[in-house]
Short mmCIF file of N, CA and C and ligand atoms in Angstrom, two decimals:
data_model
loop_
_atom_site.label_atom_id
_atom_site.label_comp_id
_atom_site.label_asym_id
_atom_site.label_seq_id
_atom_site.Cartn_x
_atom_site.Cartn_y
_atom_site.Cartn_z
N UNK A 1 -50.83 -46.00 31.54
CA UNK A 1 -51.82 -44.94 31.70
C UNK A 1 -53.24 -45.52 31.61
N UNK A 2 -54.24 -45.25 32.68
CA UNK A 2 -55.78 -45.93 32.40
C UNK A 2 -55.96 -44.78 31.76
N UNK A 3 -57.19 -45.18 31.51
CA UNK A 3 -58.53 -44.37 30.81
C UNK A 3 -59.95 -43.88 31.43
N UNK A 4 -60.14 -43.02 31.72
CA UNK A 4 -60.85 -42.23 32.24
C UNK A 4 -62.41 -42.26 31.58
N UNK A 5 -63.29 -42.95 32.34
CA UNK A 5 -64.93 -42.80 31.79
C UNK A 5 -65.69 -41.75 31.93
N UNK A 6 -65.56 -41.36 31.01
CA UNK A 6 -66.16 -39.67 31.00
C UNK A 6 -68.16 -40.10 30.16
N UNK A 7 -69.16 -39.16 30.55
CA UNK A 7 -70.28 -39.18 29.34
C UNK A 7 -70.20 -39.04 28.35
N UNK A 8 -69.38 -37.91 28.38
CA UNK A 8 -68.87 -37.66 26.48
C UNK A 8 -69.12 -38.50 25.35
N UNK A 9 -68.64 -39.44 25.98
CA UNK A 9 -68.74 -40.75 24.80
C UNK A 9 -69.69 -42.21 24.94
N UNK A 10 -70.78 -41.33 25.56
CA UNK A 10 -71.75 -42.17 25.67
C UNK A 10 -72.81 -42.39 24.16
N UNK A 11 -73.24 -43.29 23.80
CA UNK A 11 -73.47 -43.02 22.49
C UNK A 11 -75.26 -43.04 22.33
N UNK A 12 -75.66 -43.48 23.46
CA UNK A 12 -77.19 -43.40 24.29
C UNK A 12 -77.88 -44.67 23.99
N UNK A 13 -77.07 -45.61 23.58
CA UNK A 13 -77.67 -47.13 23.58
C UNK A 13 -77.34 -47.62 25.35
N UNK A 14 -78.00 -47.71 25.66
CA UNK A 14 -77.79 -48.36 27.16
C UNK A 14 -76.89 -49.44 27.13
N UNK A 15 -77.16 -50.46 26.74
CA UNK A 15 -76.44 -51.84 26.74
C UNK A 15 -75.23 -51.91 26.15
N UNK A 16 -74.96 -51.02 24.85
CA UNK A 16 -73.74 -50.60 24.21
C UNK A 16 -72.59 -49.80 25.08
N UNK A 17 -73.29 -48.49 25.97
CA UNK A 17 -72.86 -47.95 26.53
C UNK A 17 -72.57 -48.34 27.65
N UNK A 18 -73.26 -49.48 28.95
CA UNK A 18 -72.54 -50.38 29.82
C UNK A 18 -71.57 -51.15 29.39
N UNK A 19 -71.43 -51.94 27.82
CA UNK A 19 -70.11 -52.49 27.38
C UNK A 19 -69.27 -51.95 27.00
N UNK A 20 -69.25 -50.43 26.77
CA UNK A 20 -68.24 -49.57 26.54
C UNK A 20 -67.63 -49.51 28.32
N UNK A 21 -67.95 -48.95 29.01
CA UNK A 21 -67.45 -48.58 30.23
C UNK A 21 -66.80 -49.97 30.95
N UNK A 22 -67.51 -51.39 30.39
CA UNK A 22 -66.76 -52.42 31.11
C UNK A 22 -65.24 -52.57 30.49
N UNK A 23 -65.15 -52.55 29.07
CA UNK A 23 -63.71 -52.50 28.30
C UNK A 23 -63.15 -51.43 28.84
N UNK A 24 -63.73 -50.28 28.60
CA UNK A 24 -62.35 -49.63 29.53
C UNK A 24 -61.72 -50.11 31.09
N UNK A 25 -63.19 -49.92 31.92
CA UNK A 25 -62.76 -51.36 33.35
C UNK A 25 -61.73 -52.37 32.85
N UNK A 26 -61.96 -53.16 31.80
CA UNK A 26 -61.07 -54.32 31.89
C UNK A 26 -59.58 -54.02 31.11
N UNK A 27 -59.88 -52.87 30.41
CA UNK A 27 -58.46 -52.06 29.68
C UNK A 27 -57.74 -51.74 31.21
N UNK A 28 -58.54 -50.93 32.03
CA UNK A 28 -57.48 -50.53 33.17
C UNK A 28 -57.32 -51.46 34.20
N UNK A 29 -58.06 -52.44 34.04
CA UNK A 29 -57.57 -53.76 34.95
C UNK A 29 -56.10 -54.20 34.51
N UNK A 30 -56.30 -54.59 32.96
CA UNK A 30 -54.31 -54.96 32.48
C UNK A 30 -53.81 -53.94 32.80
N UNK A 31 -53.89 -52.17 32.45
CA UNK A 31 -52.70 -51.68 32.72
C UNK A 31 -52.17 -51.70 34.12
N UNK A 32 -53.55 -51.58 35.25
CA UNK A 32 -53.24 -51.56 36.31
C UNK A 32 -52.23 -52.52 36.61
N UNK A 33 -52.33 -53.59 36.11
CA UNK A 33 -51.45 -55.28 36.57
C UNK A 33 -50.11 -54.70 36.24
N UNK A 34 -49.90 -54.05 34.77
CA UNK A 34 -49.03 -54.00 34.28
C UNK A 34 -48.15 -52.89 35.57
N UNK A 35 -48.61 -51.70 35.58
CA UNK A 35 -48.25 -50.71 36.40
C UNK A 35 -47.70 -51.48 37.61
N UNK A 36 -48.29 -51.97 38.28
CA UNK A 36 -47.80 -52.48 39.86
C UNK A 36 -47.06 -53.56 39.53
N UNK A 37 -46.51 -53.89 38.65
CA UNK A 37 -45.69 -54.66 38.61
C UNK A 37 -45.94 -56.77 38.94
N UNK A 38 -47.39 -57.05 38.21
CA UNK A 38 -47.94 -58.14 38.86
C UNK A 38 -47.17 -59.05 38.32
N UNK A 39 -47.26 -60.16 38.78
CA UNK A 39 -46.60 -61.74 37.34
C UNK A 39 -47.58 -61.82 36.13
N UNK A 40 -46.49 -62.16 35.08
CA UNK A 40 -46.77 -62.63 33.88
C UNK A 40 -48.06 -63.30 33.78
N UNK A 41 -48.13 -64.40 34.80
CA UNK A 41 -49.15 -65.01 34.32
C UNK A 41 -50.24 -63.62 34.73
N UNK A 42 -50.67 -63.09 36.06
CA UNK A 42 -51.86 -62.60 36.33
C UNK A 42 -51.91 -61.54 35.34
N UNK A 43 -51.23 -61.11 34.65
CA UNK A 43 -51.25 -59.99 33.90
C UNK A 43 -51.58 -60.27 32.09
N UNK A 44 -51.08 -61.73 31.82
CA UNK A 44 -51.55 -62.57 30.87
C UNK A 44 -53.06 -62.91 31.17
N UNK A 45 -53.49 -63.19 32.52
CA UNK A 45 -54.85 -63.41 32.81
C UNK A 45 -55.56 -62.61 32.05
N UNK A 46 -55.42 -60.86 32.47
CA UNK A 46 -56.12 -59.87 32.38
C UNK A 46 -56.31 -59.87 30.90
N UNK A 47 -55.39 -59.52 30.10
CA UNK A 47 -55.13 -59.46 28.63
C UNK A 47 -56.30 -60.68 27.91
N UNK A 48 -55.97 -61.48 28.34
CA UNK A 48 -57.16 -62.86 27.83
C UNK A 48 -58.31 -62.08 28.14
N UNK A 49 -58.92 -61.77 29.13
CA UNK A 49 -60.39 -61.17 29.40
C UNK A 49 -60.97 -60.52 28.60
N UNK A 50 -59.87 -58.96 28.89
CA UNK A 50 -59.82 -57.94 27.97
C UNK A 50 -60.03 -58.66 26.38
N UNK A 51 -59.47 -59.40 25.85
CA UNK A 51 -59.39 -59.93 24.83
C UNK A 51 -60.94 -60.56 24.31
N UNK A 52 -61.34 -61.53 25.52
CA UNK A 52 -62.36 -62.12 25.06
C UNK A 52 -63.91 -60.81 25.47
N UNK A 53 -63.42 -59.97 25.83
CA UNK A 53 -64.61 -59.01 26.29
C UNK A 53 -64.53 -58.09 25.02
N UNK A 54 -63.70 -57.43 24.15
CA UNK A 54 -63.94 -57.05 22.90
C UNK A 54 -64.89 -58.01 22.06
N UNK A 55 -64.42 -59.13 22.09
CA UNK A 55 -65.28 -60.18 21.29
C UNK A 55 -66.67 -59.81 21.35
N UNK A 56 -66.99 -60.55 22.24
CA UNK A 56 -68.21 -60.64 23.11
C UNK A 56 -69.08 -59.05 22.73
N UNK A 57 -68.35 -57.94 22.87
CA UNK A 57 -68.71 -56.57 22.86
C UNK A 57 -69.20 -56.56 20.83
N UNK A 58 -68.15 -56.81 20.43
CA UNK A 58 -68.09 -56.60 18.96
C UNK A 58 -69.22 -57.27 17.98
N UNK A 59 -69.73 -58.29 19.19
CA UNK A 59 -70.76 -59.53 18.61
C UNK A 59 -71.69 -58.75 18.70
N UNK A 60 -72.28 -57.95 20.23
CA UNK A 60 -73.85 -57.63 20.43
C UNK A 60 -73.83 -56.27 19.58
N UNK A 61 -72.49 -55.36 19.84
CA UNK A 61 -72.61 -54.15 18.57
C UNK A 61 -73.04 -54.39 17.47
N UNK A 62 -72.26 -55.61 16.97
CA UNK A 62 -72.79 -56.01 15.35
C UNK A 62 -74.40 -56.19 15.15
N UNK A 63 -74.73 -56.98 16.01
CA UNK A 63 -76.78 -57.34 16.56
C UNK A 63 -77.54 -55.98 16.50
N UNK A 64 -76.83 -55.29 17.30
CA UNK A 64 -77.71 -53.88 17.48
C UNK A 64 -77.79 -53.22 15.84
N UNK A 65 -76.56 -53.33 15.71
CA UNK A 65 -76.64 -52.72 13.83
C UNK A 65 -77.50 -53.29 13.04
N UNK A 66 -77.30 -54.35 13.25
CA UNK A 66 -78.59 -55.64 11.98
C UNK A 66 -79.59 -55.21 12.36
N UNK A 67 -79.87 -55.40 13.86
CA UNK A 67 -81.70 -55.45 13.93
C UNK A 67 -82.04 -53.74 13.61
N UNK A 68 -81.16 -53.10 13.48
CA UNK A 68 -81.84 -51.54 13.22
C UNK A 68 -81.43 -51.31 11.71
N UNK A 69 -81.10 -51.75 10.81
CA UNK A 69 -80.55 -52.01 9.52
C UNK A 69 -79.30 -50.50 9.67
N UNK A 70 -78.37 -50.79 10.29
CA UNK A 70 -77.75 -50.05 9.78
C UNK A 70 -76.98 -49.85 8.76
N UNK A 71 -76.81 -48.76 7.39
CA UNK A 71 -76.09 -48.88 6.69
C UNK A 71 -74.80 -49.09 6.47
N UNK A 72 -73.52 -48.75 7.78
CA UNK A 72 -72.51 -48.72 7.21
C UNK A 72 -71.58 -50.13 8.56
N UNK A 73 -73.16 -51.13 8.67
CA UNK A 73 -72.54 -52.16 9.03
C UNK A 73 -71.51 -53.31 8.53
N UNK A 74 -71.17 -53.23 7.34
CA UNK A 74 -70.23 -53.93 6.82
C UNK A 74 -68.82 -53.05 7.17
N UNK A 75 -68.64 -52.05 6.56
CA UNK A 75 -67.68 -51.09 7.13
C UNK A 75 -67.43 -51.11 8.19
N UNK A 76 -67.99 -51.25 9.45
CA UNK A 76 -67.88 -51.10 10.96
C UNK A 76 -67.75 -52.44 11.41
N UNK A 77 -67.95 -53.46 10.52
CA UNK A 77 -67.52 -54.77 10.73
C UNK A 77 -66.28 -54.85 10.49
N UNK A 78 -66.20 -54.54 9.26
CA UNK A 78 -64.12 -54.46 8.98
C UNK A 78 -63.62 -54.19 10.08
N UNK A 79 -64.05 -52.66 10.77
CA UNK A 79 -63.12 -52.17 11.83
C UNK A 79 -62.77 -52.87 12.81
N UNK A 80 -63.92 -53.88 13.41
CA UNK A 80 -63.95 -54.90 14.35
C UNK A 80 -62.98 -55.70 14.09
N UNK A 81 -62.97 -56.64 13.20
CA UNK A 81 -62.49 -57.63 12.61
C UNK A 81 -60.72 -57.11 12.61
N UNK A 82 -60.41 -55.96 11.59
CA UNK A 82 -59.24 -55.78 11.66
C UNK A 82 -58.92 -55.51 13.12
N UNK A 83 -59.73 -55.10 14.06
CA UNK A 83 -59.01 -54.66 15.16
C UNK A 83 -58.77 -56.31 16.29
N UNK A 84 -59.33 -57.26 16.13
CA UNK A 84 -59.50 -59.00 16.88
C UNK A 84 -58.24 -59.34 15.96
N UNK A 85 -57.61 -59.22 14.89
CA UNK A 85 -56.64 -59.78 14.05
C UNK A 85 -55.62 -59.03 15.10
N UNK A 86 -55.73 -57.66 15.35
CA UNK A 86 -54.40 -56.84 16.19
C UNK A 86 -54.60 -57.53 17.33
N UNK A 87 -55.55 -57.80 18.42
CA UNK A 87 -55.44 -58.01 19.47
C UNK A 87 -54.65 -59.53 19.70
N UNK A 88 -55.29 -60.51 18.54
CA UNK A 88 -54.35 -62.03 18.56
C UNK A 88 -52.70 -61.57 18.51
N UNK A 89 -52.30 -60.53 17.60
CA UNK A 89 -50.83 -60.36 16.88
C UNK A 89 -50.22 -59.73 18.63
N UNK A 90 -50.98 -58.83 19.30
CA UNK A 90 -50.55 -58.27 20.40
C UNK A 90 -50.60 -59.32 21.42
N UNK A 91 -51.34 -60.43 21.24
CA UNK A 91 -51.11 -61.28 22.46
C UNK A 91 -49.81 -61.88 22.67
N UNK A 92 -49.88 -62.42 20.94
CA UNK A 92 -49.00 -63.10 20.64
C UNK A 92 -47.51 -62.63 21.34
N UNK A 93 -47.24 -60.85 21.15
CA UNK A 93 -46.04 -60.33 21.24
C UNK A 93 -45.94 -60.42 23.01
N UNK A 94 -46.86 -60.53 23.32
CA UNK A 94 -46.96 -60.48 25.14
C UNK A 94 -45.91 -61.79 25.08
N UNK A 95 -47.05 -62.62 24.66
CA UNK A 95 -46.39 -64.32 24.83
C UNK A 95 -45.30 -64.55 25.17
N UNK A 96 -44.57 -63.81 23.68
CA UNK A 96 -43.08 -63.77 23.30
C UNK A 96 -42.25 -63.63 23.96
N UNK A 97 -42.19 -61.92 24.87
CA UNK A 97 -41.77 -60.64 24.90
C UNK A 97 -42.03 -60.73 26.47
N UNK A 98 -43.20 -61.29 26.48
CA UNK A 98 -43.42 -60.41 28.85
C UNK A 98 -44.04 -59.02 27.95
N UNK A 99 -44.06 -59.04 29.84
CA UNK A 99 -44.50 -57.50 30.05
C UNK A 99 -43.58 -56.60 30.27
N UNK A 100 -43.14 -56.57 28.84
CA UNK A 100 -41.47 -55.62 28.53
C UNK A 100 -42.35 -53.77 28.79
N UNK A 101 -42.04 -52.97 28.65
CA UNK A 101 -42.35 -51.63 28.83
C UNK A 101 -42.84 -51.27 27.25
N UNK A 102 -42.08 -51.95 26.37
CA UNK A 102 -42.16 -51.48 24.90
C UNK A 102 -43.02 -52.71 24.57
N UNK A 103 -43.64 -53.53 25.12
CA UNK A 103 -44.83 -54.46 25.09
C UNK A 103 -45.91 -53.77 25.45
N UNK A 104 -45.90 -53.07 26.79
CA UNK A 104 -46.80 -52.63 27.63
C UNK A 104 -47.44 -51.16 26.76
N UNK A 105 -46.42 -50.30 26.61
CA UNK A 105 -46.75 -48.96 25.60
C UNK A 105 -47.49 -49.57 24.39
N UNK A 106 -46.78 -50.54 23.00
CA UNK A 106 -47.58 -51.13 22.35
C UNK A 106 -48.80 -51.55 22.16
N UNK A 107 -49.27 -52.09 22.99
CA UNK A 107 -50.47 -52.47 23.97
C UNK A 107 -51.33 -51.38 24.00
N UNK A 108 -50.92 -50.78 24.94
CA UNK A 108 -51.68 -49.00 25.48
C UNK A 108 -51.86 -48.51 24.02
N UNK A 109 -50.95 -48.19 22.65
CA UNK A 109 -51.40 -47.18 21.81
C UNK A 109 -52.28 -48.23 20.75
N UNK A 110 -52.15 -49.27 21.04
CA UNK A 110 -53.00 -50.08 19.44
C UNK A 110 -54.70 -50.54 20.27
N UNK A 111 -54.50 -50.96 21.78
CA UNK A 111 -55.84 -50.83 21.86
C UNK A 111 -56.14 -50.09 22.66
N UNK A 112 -56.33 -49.09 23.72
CA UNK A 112 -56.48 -47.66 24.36
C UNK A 112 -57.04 -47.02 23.39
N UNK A 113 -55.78 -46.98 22.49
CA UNK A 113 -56.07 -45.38 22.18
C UNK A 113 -57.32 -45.73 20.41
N UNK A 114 -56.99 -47.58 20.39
CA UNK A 114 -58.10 -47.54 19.11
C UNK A 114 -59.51 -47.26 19.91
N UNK A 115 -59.85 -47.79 21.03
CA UNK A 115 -60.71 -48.24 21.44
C UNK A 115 -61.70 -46.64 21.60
N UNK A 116 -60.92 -45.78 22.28
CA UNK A 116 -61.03 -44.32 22.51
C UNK A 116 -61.70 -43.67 21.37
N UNK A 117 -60.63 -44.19 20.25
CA UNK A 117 -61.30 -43.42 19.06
C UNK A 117 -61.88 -43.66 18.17
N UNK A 118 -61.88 -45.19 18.50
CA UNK A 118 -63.55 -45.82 17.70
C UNK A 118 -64.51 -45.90 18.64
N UNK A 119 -64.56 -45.49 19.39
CA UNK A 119 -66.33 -44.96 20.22
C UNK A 119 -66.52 -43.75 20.18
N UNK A 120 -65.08 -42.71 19.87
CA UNK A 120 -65.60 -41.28 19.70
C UNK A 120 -66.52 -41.27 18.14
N UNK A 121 -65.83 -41.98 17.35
CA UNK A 121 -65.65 -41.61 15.91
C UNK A 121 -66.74 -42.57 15.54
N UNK A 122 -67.07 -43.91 15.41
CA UNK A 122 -67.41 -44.58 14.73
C UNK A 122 -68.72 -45.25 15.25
N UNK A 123 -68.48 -45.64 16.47
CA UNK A 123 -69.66 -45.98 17.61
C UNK A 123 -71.06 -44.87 17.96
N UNK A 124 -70.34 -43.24 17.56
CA UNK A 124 -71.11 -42.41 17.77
C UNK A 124 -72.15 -41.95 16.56
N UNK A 125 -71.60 -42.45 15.66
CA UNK A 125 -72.47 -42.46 14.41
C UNK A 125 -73.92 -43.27 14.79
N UNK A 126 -73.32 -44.93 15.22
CA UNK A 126 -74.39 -45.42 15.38
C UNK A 126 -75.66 -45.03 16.14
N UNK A 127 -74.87 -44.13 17.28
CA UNK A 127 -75.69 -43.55 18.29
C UNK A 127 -76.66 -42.76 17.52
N UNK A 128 -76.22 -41.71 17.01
CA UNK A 128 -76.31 -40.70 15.79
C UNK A 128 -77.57 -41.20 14.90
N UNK A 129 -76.96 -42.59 14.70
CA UNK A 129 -78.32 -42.99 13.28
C UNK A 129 -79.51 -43.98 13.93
N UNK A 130 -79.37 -44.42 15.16
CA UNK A 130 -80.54 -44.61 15.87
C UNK A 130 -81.76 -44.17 16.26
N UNK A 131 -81.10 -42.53 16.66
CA UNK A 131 -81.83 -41.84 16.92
C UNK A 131 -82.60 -41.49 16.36
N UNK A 132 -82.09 -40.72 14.88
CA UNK A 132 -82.84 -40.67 13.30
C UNK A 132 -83.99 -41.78 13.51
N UNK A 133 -83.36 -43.06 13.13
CA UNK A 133 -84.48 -44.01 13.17
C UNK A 133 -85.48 -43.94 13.70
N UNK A 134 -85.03 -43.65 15.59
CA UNK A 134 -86.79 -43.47 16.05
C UNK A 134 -87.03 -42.33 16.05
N UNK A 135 -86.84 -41.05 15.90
CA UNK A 135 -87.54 -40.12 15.25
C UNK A 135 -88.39 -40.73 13.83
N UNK A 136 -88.00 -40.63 13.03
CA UNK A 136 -88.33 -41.00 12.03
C UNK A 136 -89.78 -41.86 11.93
N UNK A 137 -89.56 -43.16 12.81
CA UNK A 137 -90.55 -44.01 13.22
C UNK A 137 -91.65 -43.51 14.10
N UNK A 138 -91.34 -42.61 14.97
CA UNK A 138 -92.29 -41.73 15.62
C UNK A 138 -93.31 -41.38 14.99
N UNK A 139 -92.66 -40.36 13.81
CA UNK A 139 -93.39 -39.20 12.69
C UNK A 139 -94.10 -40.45 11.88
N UNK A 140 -93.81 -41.38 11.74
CA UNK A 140 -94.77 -42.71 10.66
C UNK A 140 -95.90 -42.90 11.37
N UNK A 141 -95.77 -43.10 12.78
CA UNK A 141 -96.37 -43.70 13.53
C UNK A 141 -97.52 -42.57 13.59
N UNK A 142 -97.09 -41.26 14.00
CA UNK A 142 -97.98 -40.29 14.10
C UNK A 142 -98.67 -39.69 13.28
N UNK A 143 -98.36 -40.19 11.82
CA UNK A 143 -98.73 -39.58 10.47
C UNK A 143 -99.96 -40.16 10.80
N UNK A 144 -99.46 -41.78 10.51
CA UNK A 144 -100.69 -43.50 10.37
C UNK A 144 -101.65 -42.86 11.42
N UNK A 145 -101.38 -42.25 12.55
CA UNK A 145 -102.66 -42.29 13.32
C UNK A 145 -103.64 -41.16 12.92
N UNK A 146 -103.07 -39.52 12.56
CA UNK A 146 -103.39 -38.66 12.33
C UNK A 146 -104.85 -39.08 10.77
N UNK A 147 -103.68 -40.03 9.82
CA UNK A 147 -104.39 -40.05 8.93
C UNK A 147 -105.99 -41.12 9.55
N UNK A 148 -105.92 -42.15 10.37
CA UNK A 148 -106.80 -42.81 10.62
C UNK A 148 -108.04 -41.98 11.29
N UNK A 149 -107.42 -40.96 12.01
CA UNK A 149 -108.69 -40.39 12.65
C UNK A 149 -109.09 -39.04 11.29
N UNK A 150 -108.46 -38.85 10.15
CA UNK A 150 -109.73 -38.46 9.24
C UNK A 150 -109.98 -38.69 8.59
N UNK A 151 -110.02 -40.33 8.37
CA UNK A 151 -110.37 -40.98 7.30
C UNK A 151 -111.97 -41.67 8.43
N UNK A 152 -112.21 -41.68 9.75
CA UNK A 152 -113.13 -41.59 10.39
C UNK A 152 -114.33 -40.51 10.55
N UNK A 153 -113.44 -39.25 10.20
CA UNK A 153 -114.32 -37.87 9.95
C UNK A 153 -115.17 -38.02 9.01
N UNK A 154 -114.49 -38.65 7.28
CA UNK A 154 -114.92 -38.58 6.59
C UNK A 154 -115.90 -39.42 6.13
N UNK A 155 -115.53 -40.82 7.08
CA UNK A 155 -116.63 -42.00 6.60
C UNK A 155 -117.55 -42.22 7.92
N UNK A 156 -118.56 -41.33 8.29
CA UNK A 156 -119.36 -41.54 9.78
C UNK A 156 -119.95 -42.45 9.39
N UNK A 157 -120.19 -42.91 10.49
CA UNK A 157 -121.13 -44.67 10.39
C UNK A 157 -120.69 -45.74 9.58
FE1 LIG B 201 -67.85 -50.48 17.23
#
């Protein structure tokens, strides 16, 4: 089964949100392989990609969190982390196993359906507490200026 790119789960980071839509692309690139029935190896290809494109994804997410101090970046690091430990254990079972059906389903519910529901759930927070941020930074910004022009009222010349 692919996965369907809907806005819904856009989280309004631009760059976050183009690497969300490429993992699913490269999620439905393996199932696609898997579905039509491709060889092991091209379908092992895909899985490696997919594999190294979470990475890659999990690295600049983590960046975006630091440089905006997010608070519950250690936590959302775990999630990463435990989820690159599943993807090695799932390669591994490919390795083993082929592209058995009860490989292929495996596959589909540990990263599909994590992936789905850590950008609904967990990714959207970040979205969530960004925003705060530049609000927040706005109103500083607009205070600092407000206060500069009457602290000019008050001191002419
Ligand atoms: Fe994430």
């Amino acid at each position: 089964m692919k996965y369907a790119w809907d806005e819904s789960i856009e989280i309004g980071h631009p760059e976050i949100d183009a690497q969300h839509r490429q993992l699913f692309a490269a999620f439905n690139e393996f199932m696609g392989a898997c579905e039509e029935g491709k060889g092991h190896s091209e379908i092992a290809n895909t899985m490696e990609f997919l594999g190294e494109y979470v990475i890659r994804h999990f690295t600049d997410e983590e960046r975006v969190q630091q440089e905006n101090h997010y608070p519950d970046y250690y936590k959302h690091k775990r999630y990463h982390d435990e989820f690159k430990i599943m993807i090695i254990s799932l390669k591994s079972d490919f390795k083993l196993e082929g592209p058995t059906a009860e490989v292929i389903s495996r596959i589909q519910s540990s990263i599909g359906d994590w992936l789905v529901n850590h950008i609904k759930i967990e990714d959207m927070k970040i979205g969530e507490y960004l925003r705060a941020r530049e609000k927040f930074q706005k109103e500083i910004q607009e205070r600092r200026a407000s206060e500069n022009e009457t602290r000019q009222v008050l001191t002419p010349g």
